Coordinates of C-alpha atoms and ligand atoms in Angstrom, one line a residue:
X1 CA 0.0 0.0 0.0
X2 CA 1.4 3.5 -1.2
X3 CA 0.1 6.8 0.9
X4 CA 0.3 10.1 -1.0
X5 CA -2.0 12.6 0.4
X6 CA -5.1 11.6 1.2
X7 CA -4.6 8.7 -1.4
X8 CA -4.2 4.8 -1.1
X9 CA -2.6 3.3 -3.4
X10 CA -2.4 -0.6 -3.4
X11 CA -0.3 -2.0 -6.1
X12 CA 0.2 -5.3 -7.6
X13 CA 2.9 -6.9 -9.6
X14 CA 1.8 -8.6 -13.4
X15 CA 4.1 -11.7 -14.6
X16 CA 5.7 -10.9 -17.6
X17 CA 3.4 -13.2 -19.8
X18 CA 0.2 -11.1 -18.3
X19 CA 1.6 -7.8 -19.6
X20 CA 2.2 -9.9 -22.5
X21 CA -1.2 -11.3 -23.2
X22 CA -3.6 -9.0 -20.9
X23 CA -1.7 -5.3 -21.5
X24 CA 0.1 -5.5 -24.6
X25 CA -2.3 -8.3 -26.2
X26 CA -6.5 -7.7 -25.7
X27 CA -6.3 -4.4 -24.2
X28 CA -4.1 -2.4 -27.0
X29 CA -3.8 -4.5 -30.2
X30 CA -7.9 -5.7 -29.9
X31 CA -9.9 -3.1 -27.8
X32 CA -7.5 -0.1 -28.5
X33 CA -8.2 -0.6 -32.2
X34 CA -11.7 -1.5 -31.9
X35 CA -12.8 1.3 -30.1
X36 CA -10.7 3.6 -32.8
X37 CA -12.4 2.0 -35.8
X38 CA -9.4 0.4 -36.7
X39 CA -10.6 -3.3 -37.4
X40 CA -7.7 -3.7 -39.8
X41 CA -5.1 -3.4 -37.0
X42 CA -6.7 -5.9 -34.7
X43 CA -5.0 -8.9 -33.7
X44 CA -7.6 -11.6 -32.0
X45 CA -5.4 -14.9 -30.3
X46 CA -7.3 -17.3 -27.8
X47 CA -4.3 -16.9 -25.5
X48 CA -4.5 -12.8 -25.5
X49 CA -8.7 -12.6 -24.8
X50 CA -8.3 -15.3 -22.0
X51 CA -5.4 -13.6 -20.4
X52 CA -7.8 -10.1 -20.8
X53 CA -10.2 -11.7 -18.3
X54 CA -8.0 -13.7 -16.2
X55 CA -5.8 -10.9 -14.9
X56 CA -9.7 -9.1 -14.4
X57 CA -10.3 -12.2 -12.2
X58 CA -7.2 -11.7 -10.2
X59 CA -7.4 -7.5 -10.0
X60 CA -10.5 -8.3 -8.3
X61 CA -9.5 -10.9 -5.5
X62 CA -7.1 -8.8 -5.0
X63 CA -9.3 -5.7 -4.5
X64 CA -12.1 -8.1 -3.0
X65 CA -10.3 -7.7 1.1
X66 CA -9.9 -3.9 0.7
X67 CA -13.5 -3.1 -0.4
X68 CA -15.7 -1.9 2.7
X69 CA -19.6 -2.0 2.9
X70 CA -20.7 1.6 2.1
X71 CA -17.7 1.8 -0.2
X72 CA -18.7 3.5 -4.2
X73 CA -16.7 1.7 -6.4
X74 CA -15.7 3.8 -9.4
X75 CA -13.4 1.7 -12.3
X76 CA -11.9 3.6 -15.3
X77 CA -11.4 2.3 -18.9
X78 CA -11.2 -0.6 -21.3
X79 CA -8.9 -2.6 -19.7
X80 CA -10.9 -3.3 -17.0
X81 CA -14.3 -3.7 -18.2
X82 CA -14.8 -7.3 -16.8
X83 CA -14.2 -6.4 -13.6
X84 CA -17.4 -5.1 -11.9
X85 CA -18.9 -8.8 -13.0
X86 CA -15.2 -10.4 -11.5
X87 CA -16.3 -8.7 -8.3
X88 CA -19.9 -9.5 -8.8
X89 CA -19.2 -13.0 -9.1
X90 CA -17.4 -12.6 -5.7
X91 CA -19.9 -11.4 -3.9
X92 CA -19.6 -7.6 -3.9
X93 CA -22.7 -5.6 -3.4
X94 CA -21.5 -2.8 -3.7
X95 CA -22.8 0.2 -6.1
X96 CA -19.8 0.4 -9.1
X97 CA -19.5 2.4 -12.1
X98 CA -17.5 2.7 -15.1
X99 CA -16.1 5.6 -17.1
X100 CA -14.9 4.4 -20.6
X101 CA -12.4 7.5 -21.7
X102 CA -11.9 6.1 -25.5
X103 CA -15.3 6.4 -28.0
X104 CA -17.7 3.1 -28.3
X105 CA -17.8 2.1 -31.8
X106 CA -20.5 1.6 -33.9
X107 CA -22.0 -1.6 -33.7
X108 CA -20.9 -3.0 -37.3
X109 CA -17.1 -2.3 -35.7
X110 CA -17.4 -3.3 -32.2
X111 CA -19.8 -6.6 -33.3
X112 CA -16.5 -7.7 -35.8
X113 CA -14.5 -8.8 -32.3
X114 CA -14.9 -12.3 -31.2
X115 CA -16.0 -11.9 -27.6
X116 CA -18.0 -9.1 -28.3
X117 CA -21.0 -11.3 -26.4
X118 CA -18.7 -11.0 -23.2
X119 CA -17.6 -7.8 -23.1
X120 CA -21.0 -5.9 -23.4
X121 CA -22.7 -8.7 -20.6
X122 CA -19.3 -7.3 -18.6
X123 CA -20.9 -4.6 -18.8
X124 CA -24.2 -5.0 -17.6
X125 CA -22.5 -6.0 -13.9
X126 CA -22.1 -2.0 -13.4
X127 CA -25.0 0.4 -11.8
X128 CA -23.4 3.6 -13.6
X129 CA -21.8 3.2 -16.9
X130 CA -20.1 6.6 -18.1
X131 CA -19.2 7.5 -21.6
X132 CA -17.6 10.4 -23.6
X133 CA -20.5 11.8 -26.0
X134 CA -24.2 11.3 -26.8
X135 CA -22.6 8.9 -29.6
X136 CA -20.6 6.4 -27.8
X137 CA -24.0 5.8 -25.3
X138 CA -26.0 5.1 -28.1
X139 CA -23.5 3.0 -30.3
X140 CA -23.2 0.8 -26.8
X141 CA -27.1 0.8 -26.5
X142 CA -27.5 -0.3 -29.9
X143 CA -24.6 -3.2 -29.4
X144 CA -26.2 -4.4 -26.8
X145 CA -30.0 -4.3 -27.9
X146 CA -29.1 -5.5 -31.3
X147 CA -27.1 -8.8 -29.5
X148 CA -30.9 -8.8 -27.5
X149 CA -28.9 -8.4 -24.2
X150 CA -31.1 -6.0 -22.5
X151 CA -33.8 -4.0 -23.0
X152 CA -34.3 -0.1 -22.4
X153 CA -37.0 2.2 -21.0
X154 CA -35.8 5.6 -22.1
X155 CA -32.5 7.0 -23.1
X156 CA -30.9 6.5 -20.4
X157 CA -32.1 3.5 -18.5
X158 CA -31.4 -0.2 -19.4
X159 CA -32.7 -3.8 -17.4
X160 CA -31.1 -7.0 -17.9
X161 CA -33.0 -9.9 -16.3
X162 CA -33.2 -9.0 -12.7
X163 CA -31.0 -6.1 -12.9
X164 CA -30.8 -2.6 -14.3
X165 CA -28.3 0.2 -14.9
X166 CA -28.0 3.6 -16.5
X167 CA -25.7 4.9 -19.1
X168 CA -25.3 8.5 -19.7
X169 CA -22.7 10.9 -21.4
X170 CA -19.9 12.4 -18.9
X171 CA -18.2 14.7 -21.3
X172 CA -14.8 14.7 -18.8
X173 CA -13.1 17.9 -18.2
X174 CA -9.8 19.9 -17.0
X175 CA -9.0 21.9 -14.5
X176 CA -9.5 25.0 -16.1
X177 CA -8.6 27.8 -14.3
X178 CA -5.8 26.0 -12.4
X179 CA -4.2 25.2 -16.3
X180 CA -5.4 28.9 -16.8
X181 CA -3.2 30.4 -14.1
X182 CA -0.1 27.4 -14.8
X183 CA 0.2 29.2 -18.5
X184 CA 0.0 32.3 -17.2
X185 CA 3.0 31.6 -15.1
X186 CA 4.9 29.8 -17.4
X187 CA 5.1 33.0 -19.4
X188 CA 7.7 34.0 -17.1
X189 CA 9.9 31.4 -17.5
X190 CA 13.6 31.5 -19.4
X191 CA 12.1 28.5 -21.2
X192 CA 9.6 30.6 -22.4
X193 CA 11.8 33.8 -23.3
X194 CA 14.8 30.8 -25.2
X195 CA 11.7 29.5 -27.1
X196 CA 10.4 33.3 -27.9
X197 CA 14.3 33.9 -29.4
X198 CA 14.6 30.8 -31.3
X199 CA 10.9 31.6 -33.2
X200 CA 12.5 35.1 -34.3
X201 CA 9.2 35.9 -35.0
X202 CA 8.2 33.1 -36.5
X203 CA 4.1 32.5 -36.0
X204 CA 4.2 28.8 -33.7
X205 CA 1.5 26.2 -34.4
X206 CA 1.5 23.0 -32.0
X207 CA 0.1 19.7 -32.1
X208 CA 0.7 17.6 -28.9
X209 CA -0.1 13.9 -28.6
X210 CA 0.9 10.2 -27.4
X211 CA 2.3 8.9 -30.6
X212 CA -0.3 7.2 -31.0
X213 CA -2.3 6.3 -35.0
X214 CA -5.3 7.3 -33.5
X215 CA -4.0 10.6 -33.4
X216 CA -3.4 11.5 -36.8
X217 CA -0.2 13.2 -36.8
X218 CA 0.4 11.5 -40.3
X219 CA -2.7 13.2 -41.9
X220 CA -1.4 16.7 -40.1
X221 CA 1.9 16.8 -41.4
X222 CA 0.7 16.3 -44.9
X223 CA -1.9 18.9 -44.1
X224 CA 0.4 21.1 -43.2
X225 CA 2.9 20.4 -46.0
X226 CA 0.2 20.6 -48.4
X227 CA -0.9 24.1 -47.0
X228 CA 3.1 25.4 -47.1
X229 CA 2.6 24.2 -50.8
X230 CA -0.6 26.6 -51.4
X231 CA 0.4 29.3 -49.6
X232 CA 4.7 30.2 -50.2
X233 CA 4.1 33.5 -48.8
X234 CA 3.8 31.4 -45.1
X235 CA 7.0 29.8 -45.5
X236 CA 9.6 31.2 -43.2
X237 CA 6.8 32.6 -41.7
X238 CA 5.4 29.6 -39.5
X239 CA 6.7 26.6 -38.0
X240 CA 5.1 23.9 -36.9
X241 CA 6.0 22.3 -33.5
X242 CA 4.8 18.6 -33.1
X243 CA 5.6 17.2 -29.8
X244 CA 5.2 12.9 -29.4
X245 CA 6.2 11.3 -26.4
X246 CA 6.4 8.1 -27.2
X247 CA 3.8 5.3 -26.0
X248 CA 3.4 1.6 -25.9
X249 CA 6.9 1.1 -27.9
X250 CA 6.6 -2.7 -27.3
X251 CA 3.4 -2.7 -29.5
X252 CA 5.0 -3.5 -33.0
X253 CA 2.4 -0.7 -34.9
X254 CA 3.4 1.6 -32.2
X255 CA 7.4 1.3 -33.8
X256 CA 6.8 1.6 -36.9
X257 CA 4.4 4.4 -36.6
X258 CA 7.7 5.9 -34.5
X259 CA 10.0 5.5 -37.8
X260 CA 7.5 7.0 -40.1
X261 CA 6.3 10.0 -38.3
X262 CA 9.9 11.4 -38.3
X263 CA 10.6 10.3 -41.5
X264 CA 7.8 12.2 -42.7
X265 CA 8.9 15.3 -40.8
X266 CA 12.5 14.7 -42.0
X267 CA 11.5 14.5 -45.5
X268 CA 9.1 17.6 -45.2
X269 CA 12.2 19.6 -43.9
X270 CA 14.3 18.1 -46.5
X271 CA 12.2 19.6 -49.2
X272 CA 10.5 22.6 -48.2
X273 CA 13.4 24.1 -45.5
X274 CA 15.7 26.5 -45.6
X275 CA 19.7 27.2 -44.6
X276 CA 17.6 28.8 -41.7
X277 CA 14.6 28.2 -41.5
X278 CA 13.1 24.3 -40.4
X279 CA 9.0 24.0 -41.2
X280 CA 8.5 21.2 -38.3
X281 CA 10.1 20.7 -35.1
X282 CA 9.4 17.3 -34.4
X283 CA 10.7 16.3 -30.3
X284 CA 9.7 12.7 -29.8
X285 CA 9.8 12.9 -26.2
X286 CA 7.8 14.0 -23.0
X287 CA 7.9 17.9 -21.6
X288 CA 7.1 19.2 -18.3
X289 CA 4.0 20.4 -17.9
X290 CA 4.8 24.1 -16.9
X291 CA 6.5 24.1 -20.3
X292 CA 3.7 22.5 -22.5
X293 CA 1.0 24.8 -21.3
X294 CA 3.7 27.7 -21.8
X295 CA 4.2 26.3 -25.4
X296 CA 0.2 26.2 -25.7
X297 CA -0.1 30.1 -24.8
X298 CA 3.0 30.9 -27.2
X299 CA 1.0 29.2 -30.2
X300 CA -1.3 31.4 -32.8
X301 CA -2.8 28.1 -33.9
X302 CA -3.2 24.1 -32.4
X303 CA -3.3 21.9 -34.7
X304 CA -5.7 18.7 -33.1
X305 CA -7.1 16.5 -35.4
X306 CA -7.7 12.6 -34.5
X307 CA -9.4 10.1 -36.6
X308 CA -11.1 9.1 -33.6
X309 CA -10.8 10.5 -29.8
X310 CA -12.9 9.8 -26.8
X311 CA -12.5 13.5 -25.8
X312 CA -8.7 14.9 -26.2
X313 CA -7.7 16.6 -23.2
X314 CA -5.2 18.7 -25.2
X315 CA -7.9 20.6 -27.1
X316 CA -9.1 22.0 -23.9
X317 CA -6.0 22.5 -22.7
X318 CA -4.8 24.6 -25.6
X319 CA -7.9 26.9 -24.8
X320 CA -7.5 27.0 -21.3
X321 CA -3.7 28.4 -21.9
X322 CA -4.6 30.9 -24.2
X323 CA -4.7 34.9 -23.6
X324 CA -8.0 36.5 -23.4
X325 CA -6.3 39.6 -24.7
X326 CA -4.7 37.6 -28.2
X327 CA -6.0 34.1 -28.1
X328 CA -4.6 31.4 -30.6
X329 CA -6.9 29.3 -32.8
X330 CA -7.8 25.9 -32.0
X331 CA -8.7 23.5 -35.0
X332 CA -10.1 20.6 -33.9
X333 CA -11.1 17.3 -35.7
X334 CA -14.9 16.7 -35.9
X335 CA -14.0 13.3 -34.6
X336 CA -12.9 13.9 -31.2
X337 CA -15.1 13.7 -28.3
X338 CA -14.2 17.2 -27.5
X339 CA -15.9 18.9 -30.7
X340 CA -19.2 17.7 -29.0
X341 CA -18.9 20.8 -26.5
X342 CA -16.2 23.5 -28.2
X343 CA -18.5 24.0 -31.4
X344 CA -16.4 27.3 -31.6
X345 CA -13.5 26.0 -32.8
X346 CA -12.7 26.0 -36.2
X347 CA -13.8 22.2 -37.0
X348 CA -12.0 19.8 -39.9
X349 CA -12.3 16.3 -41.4
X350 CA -8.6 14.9 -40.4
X351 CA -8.9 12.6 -44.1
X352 CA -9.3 15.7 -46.0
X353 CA -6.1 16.8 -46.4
X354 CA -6.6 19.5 -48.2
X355 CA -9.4 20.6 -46.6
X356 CA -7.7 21.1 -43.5
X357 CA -5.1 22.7 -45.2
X358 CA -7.7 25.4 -46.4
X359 CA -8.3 25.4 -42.8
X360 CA -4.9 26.1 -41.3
X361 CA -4.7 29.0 -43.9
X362 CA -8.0 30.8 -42.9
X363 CA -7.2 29.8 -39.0
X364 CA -3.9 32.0 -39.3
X365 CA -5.9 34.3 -41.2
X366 CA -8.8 34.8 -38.7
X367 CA -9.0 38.7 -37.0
X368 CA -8.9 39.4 -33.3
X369 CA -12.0 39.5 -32.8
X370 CA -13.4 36.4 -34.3
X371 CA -10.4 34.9 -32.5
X372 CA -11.6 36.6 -29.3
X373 CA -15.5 35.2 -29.9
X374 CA -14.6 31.9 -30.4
X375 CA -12.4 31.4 -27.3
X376 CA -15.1 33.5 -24.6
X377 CA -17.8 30.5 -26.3
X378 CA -15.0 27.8 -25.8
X379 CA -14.2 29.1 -22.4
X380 CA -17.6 29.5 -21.4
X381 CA -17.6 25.3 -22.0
X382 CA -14.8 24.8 -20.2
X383 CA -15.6 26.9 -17.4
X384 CA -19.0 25.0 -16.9
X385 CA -17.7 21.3 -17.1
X386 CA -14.5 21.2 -15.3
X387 CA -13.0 17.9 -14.2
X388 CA -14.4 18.3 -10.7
X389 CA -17.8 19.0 -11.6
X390 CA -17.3 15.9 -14.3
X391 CA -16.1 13.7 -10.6
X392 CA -19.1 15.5 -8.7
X393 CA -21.9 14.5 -11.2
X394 CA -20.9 10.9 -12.0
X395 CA -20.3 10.2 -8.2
X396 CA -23.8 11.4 -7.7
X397 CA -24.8 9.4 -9.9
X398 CA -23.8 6.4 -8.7
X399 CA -24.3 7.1 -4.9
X400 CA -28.1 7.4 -5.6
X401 CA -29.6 3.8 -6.6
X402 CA -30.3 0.7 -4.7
X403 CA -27.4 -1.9 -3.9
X404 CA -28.0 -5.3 -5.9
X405 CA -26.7 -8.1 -6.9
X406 CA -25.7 -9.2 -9.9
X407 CA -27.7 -12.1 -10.8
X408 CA -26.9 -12.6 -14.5
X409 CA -23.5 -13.4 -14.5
X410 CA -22.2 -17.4 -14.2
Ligands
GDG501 C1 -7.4 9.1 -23.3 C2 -8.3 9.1 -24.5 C3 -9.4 11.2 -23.5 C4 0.9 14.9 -23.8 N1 2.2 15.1 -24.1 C5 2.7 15.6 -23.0 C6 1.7 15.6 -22.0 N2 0.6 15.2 -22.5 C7 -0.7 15.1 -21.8 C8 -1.6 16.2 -22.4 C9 -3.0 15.6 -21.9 C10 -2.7 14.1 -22.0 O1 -1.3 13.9 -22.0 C11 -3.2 13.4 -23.2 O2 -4.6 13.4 -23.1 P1 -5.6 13.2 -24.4 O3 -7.0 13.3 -23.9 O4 -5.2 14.2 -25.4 O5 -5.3 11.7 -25.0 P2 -5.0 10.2 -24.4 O6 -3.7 10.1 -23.7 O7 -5.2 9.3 -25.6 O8 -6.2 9.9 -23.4 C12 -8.7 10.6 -24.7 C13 -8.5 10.9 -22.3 O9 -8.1 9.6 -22.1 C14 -9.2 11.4 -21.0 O10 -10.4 10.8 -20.8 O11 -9.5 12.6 -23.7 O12 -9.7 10.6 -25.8 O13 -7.7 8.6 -25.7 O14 -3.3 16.0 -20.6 O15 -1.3 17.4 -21.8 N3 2.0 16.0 -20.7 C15 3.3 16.4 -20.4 N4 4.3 16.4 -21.3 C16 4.1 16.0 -22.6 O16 5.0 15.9 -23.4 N5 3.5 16.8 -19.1

């Protein structure tokens, strides 16, 4: 057990082959891809699924002595979804809920993996089940009606046999005004002022994400290559500053996509850079987080565009950083979560290249005061759904209903 603040911690150690098979295996080369839309990319093995839901099975004897009676138990993302029915199975009455922070997929996607039947009657074991958007609720409510699971009595209420649970949308948040004041600061910083000097008054754009395919830093860099193309009187003028810690490295997609990204930004410089002048800055590792939200303040334009995103933190971020006085743009793809609630953002289809090319151009374009608009609207969202009052409304949630037990799952 591990005390920090006000915090427990209990940890537990994972053999080498359970990373292997439960981690590395169903979690991020079948769910991860899944839940992205990316079918092609997922790799189903006996061994991998039952490794998925026997590490489940031993998370939750191993929670099972630490639970108390009154206890809310609140479980987080895709690679635990079995667990609530684990406990069940054990005995726990408890209330528990799940947040899933990826999207659900439609059902045509999600109904393509093999233990599809198991997952979503996983699911049914929870009192609270939390998703991103209005979307991912109803693609899950249409999995599971369509498999004839459950049945539903309004939008938000589902019963399976004996049971019944809600699901609802829990757009999650940041903490706005403390990222607010954190950019403010970092303003101040020699970090800040270096970064300043080495622009030369260069106009900075910024994309920041896990290097991750979801992400579509592939489709950005040829967006922005293709807009550098279009418009010559930019060049020199902007540069481009992608920053990709990596993630997952043992995951073989997750290597190549490594190579190719900074190839691609390699040959990019090659062929449209100057003696002094370089179009991306590509840094392939992880910055404090004083510096990033400097970086976000610094920017005239973030450049966010997923294929597919349960919500993207760094969109609100990038808005939360900016100056109300001179506020950057944020362009944001239309398939992240997050696009749900900042409809003032200047909105793009990551696949069209060239479209969000067009868009970069009018983003850098846009006057003051539409800049100014768009942020007070974006703000205004951010300001009314911060992560705490995203913690205070699914807690709620869950601590009103009746303890049961979970009848359905053998
Ligand atoms: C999953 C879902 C959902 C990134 N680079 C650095 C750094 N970061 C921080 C960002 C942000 C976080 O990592 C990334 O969050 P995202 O939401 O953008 O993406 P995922 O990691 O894929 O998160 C996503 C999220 O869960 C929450 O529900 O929004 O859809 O995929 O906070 O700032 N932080 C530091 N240095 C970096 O270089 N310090």
């Amino acid at each position: 057990m591990l005390r920090d603040s006000n915090i427990d911690y209990a940890l537990t150690d994972l053999t080498d082959r359970d990373v292997e098979e439960y981690y590395q295996g169903f979690a991020n080369r079948v769910l991860w891809p899944i839940c992205h839309y990316r079918l092609d990319l997922a790799e189903y093995g006996r061994r991998e699924m039952a490794g998925y839901f026997r590490v489940n099975h031993f998370f939750a004897s191993r929670l099972l002595p630490l639970i108390g009676e009154d206890d809310l138990i609140w479980i987080h993302d895709y690679h635990l979804i079995p667990l609530a029915a684990e406990l069940r199975r054990q005995g726990v009455k408890n209330r528990i809920g799940f947040f899933l922070h990826i999207p659900w997929p439609a059902p045509d996607v999600f109904l393509a993996m093999p233990v599809n039947d198991e997952i979503l009657t996983s699911l049914t074991a929870y009192d609270v089940l939390g998703f991103q958007t209005e979307n991912d609720r109803e693609n899950f409510a249409d999995c599971l009606l369509r498999q004839g699971l459950g049945s539903r009595s309004d939008n938000t209420h589902f019963t399976v046999g004996a049971r019944s649970f809600t699901a609802r949308h829990y757009p999650i948040g940041i903490e706005t005004e403390e990222f607010a004041k954190l950019a403010q600061r970092a303003a101040e910083t020699s970090l800040h002022k270096r970064m300043l000097q080495s622009l030369d008054g260069k106009g900075l754009i910024i994309g920041v994400d896990r290097l991750d395919y979801s992400k579509g830093i592939t489709q950005r860099i040829d967006a922005f290559e293709n807009f550098l193309t279009r418009n010559p009187d930019s060049q020199r003028k902007v540069t481009l500053l992608q920053i990709t810690p990596k993630s997952r490295s043992e995951v073989p997609e997750y290597e190549a996509m490594q190579r190719a990204v900074a190839e691609q930004a390699g040959r990019v410089n090659g062929a449209l850079g100057t003696v002094d002048w370089v179009p991306i800055r590509y840094v392939n590792r992880s910055l404090r987080r004083p510096a990033l939200a400097g970086l976000y303040r610094m920017a005239k334009l973030a450049l966010v565009t997923p294929l597919r995103d349960g919500m993207n933190l760094v969109a609100k971020e990038f808005v939360a950083a900016q100056s109300e006085a001179d506020p950057g743009v944020l362009l944001l793809s239309r398939f992240a979560g997050a696009a749900q609630e900042l409809k003032d953002a200047v909105l793009v289809n990551p696949y069209d290249v060239e479209g969000t090319a067009e868009a970069v151009a009018r983003s850098l374009a846009m006057p003051l005061e539409e800049r100014r608009d768009r942020w007070k609207g974006m703000m205004k969202a951010l300001r009314g759904n911060d992560v705490f009052s995203w913690c205070d409304t699914f807690l709620g949630d869950l601590s009103t209903g009746e303890q049961g037990a979970f009848e359905n799952i053998v």
